[in-house]
Short mmCIF file of C-alpha atoms in Angstrom, two decimals:
data_model
loop_
_atom_site.label_atom_id
_atom_site.label_comp_id
_atom_site.label_asym_id
_atom_site.label_seq_id
_atom_site.Cartn_x
_atom_site.Cartn_y
_atom_site.Cartn_z
CA ASN A 1 37.35 9.63 -134.07
CA ALA A 2 40.03 10.32 -132.53
CA GLY A 3 39.71 12.41 -128.74
CA VAL A 4 41.91 15.03 -128.00
CA MET A 5 45.43 14.54 -128.58
CA GLN A 6 48.32 15.85 -126.21
CA ASN A 7 51.95 16.14 -126.83
CA PRO A 8 54.36 15.03 -125.51
CA ARG A 9 53.07 12.81 -123.29
CA HIS A 10 56.00 13.54 -121.16
CA LEU A 11 59.03 16.36 -120.88
CA VAL A 12 61.38 17.20 -119.24
CA ARG A 13 63.13 20.26 -119.05
CA ARG A 14 66.02 22.06 -116.83
CA ARG A 15 64.99 25.61 -115.10
CA GLY A 16 65.27 28.65 -117.74
CA GLN A 17 64.28 26.45 -120.50
CA GLU A 18 61.12 26.61 -122.33
CA ALA A 19 58.29 24.02 -122.29
CA ARG A 20 55.87 23.73 -125.14
CA LEU A 21 52.63 21.80 -124.60
CA ARG A 22 50.51 21.01 -127.73
CA CYS A 23 46.93 20.43 -128.01
CA SER A 24 44.91 18.60 -130.84
CA PRO A 25 41.00 19.19 -129.60
CA MET A 26 38.59 16.62 -131.21
CA LYS A 27 37.10 16.83 -134.35
CA GLY A 28 34.58 19.60 -134.93
CA HIS A 29 35.20 21.00 -131.59
CA SER A 30 36.23 24.67 -131.63
CA HIS A 31 36.37 25.31 -127.85
CA VAL A 32 39.80 24.40 -125.54
CA TYR A 33 40.96 24.73 -122.40
CA TRP A 34 43.60 24.65 -120.43
CA TYR A 35 44.12 22.76 -116.72
CA ARG A 36 47.06 22.54 -114.55
CA GLN A 37 47.13 19.64 -111.84
CA LEU A 38 49.69 19.82 -108.61
CA PRO A 39 50.34 16.77 -107.06
CA GLU A 40 48.13 16.06 -104.53
CA GLU A 41 45.88 18.75 -105.96
CA GLY A 42 42.70 19.19 -107.96
CA LEU A 43 42.75 20.76 -111.63
CA LYS A 44 43.40 24.71 -111.72
CA PHE A 45 41.90 26.49 -114.25
CA MET A 46 44.65 28.11 -116.63
CA VAL A 47 42.88 29.63 -119.85
CA TYR A 48 39.50 29.07 -121.90
CA LEU A 49 40.29 29.73 -126.16
CA GLN A 50 38.43 29.72 -129.05
CA LYS A 51 39.95 29.64 -132.74
CA GLU A 52 42.13 32.76 -132.83
CA ASN A 53 40.70 34.08 -129.31
CA ILE A 54 41.33 34.14 -125.76
CA ILE A 55 38.51 33.84 -123.64
CA ASP A 56 39.27 33.91 -119.93
CA GLU A 57 42.75 33.89 -118.96
CA SER A 58 42.02 34.47 -114.86
CA GLY A 59 43.73 31.58 -114.36
CA MET A 60 46.92 31.97 -115.97
CA PRO A 61 50.00 33.49 -114.16
CA LYS A 62 50.92 36.63 -115.28
CA GLU A 63 54.12 35.92 -116.36
CA ARG A 64 55.73 33.66 -118.43
CA PHE A 65 53.11 31.91 -119.13
CA SER A 66 50.77 31.89 -122.72
CA ALA A 67 48.24 29.98 -124.59
CA GLU A 68 47.21 30.46 -128.24
CA PHE A 69 44.79 28.72 -130.48
CA PRO A 70 45.08 29.05 -134.09
CA LYS A 71 43.45 29.23 -137.00
CA GLU A 72 45.07 26.12 -138.04
CA GLY A 73 46.70 23.14 -136.22
CA PRO A 74 46.74 23.09 -132.43
CA SER A 75 46.41 25.10 -129.08
CA ILE A 76 49.71 25.92 -127.75
CA LEU A 77 50.49 25.90 -124.39
CA ARG A 78 54.10 27.92 -123.32
CA ILE A 79 56.22 28.76 -120.81
CA GLN A 80 59.20 30.53 -120.85
CA GLN A 81 62.37 29.80 -118.14
CA VAL A 82 60.32 27.04 -116.31
CA VAL A 83 60.91 26.76 -112.45
CA ARG A 84 60.58 23.20 -110.14
CA GLY A 85 57.11 24.86 -108.86
CA ASP A 86 56.00 24.85 -112.73
CA SER A 87 56.45 21.17 -112.62
CA ALA A 88 52.86 18.91 -113.11
CA ALA A 89 50.46 17.72 -115.23
CA TYR A 90 48.92 19.61 -117.89
CA PHE A 91 45.35 18.83 -119.31
CA CYS A 92 43.95 19.87 -122.20
CA ALA A 93 40.17 19.54 -122.31
CA SER A 94 37.76 20.17 -125.63
CA SER A 95 33.87 21.32 -126.21
CA PRO A 96 32.17 21.40 -129.22
CA SER A 97 30.67 24.92 -128.98
CA GLY A 98 31.27 25.70 -124.59
CA ILE A 99 30.06 24.64 -121.18
CA SER A 100 26.60 26.72 -121.15
CA ASN A 101 25.34 24.60 -124.30
CA THR A 102 27.16 20.79 -124.00
CA GLY A 103 27.86 20.57 -120.08
CA GLU A 104 31.07 18.72 -121.27
CA LEU A 105 34.43 18.55 -121.57
CA PHE A 106 36.61 16.34 -123.67
CA PHE A 107 39.86 15.54 -121.89
CA GLY A 108 43.24 14.67 -123.54
CA GLU A 109 45.48 11.93 -121.11
CA GLY A 110 47.79 14.69 -119.86
CA SER A 111 51.49 15.65 -120.24
CA ARG A 112 53.54 15.66 -117.29
CA LEU A 113 56.38 18.21 -117.06
CA THR A 114 59.27 17.48 -115.25
CA VAL A 115 61.80 20.73 -114.08
CA LEU A 116 64.78 19.66 -112.52
CA GLY B 1 33.95 33.50 -106.72
CA ASP B 2 32.78 30.08 -107.53
CA SER B 3 34.16 26.79 -105.35
CA VAL B 4 33.76 23.21 -104.86
CA THR B 5 34.85 21.65 -101.73
CA GLN B 6 34.48 17.94 -101.51
CA MET B 7 35.46 14.67 -98.93
CA GLU B 8 39.27 14.53 -99.02
CA GLY B 9 40.09 11.06 -99.48
CA PRO B 10 41.87 8.42 -99.65
CA VAL B 11 37.94 6.28 -98.96
CA THR B 12 38.31 2.89 -98.89
CA LEU B 13 35.81 0.72 -99.20
CA SER B 14 35.02 -3.28 -99.52
CA GLU B 15 33.31 -4.49 -102.41
CA GLU B 16 29.84 -4.24 -102.50
CA ALA B 17 29.79 -1.53 -100.02
CA PHE B 18 27.80 1.55 -100.07
CA LEU B 19 29.50 4.93 -101.38
CA THR B 20 28.85 8.23 -100.38
CA ILE B 21 31.27 10.78 -101.47
CA ASN B 22 30.43 14.42 -100.28
CA CYS B 23 30.34 17.91 -102.30
CA THR B 24 29.34 21.36 -101.33
CA TYR B 25 30.13 23.83 -103.63
CA THR B 26 29.53 28.03 -103.40
CA ALA B 27 28.31 29.92 -106.52
CA THR B 28 26.92 33.32 -107.11
CA GLY B 29 24.62 32.10 -109.78
CA TYR B 30 22.37 28.58 -111.05
CA PRO B 31 25.27 26.27 -112.58
CA SER B 32 25.43 22.97 -113.61
CA LEU B 33 26.85 20.45 -111.19
CA PHE B 34 29.70 17.67 -112.59
CA TRP B 35 31.19 14.18 -111.18
CA TYR B 36 34.29 13.72 -113.12
CA VAL B 37 36.39 10.50 -112.87
CA GLN B 38 40.10 10.11 -113.74
CA TYR B 39 41.27 6.47 -113.98
CA PRO B 40 45.06 5.96 -113.49
CA GLY B 41 47.41 7.97 -116.06
CA GLU B 42 44.14 8.73 -117.97
CA GLY B 43 42.60 12.08 -118.02
CA LEU B 44 39.33 12.92 -116.60
CA GLN B 45 36.03 12.09 -118.30
CA LEU B 46 32.25 12.98 -117.37
CA LEU B 47 30.70 10.61 -114.88
CA LEU B 48 27.25 12.47 -114.37
CA LYS B 49 25.36 15.80 -114.92
CA ALA B 50 22.58 17.64 -113.26
CA THR B 51 21.92 21.43 -114.61
CA LYS B 52 19.13 22.44 -112.27
CA ALA B 53 17.88 22.37 -108.99
CA ASP B 54 16.38 18.51 -108.29
CA ASP B 55 17.98 17.12 -111.20
CA LYS B 56 19.32 13.75 -110.55
CA GLY B 57 22.22 12.61 -112.75
CA SER B 58 23.08 8.79 -113.26
CA ASN B 59 25.56 6.84 -115.12
CA LYS B 60 27.29 3.07 -114.64
CA GLY B 61 24.94 2.86 -110.44
CA PHE B 62 26.39 5.77 -109.97
CA GLU B 63 23.91 9.07 -109.02
CA ALA B 64 23.76 12.27 -107.35
CA THR B 65 21.21 14.87 -106.91
CA TYR B 66 21.25 18.57 -107.47
CA ARG B 67 20.26 19.98 -104.01
CA LYS B 68 19.82 24.16 -103.97
CA GLU B 69 18.79 23.93 -100.20
CA THR B 70 21.81 22.60 -99.12
CA THR B 71 24.32 23.68 -101.90
CA SER B 72 25.20 19.95 -102.34
CA PHE B 73 25.29 17.11 -104.79
CA HIS B 74 27.18 14.45 -102.97
CA LEU B 75 27.88 11.14 -105.01
CA GLU B 76 26.27 7.87 -104.58
CA LYS B 77 26.48 4.10 -104.95
CA GLY B 78 24.57 1.42 -104.03
CA SER B 79 27.50 -1.43 -104.41
CA VAL B 80 30.56 -0.65 -105.75
CA GLN B 81 33.19 -2.68 -107.71
CA VAL B 82 36.78 -3.08 -108.02
CA SER B 83 36.89 -1.44 -111.47
CA ASP B 84 35.26 1.46 -109.73
CA SER B 85 38.85 2.38 -107.99
CA ALA B 86 39.49 5.75 -109.33
CA VAL B 87 39.95 9.55 -108.18
CA TYR B 88 36.17 11.81 -107.94
CA PHE B 89 36.03 15.61 -109.18
CA CYS B 90 33.20 17.18 -107.82
CA ALA B 91 32.87 20.31 -110.50
CA LEU B 92 30.92 23.32 -111.13
CA GLY B 93 30.57 25.22 -114.37
CA ASP B 94 28.91 27.80 -116.72
CA ASP B 95 31.33 29.12 -118.84
CA LYS B 96 34.07 27.65 -117.44
CA ILE B 97 34.07 24.31 -115.36
CA ILE B 98 35.52 24.54 -111.53
CA PHE B 99 36.94 21.71 -109.92
CA GLY B 100 37.44 20.07 -106.81
CA LYS B 101 40.40 18.85 -104.87
CA GLY B 102 39.50 15.16 -105.90
CA THR B 103 38.88 12.19 -104.23
CA ARG B 104 41.02 8.99 -104.39
CA LEU B 105 38.46 5.66 -104.24
CA HIS B 106 40.13 2.39 -103.13
CA ILE B 107 37.83 -0.65 -103.78
CA LEU B 108 39.23 -4.23 -102.05
CA PRO B 109 38.44 -7.23 -102.78
#
């Protein structure tokens, strides 16, 4: 059973370009969470999605950031017009039925974005 | 809002030493509490959890007890190994998990 798959593992963008990060949850998992890890800091919650729905986006910056989890295909975290401060590791996690039921998230290995 | 505070690292110990990593939390309800571990170059993985007050979570020789009276969930291990070197995250959650900043642990042979 494959784990959470994220790609690309490393992404380099110049300021003003767009970054797209993809996450395929574990088989059977319909809940996806995105976190951002800045250097020397912990993980900051960004967004929680179920298939075709955004459940909680309280951690998403108001501009330039968006996320989706379509009925078919991976979840996508999109960052438009990237700036140097967006450089970070972005982690995706999944769960089969939400934290309150299972109490566990399964994490991917992360996508490391570098903005030049 | 809910938050987690854990001791800053890095923590450096010799092999077979006793480990404590302190963690305290602030929460409006009664969330589940977790310790996650991140090995170099990898994503986080669940180490242990406790879902209600006085529960003790344990795994791989690590343990932590959910203390409502002191709002704490300290991680302990009686005898650490070099392979325990990693970053440890205390966390709490209901609908989403909120993480502390992490504590880097170095174990010297």
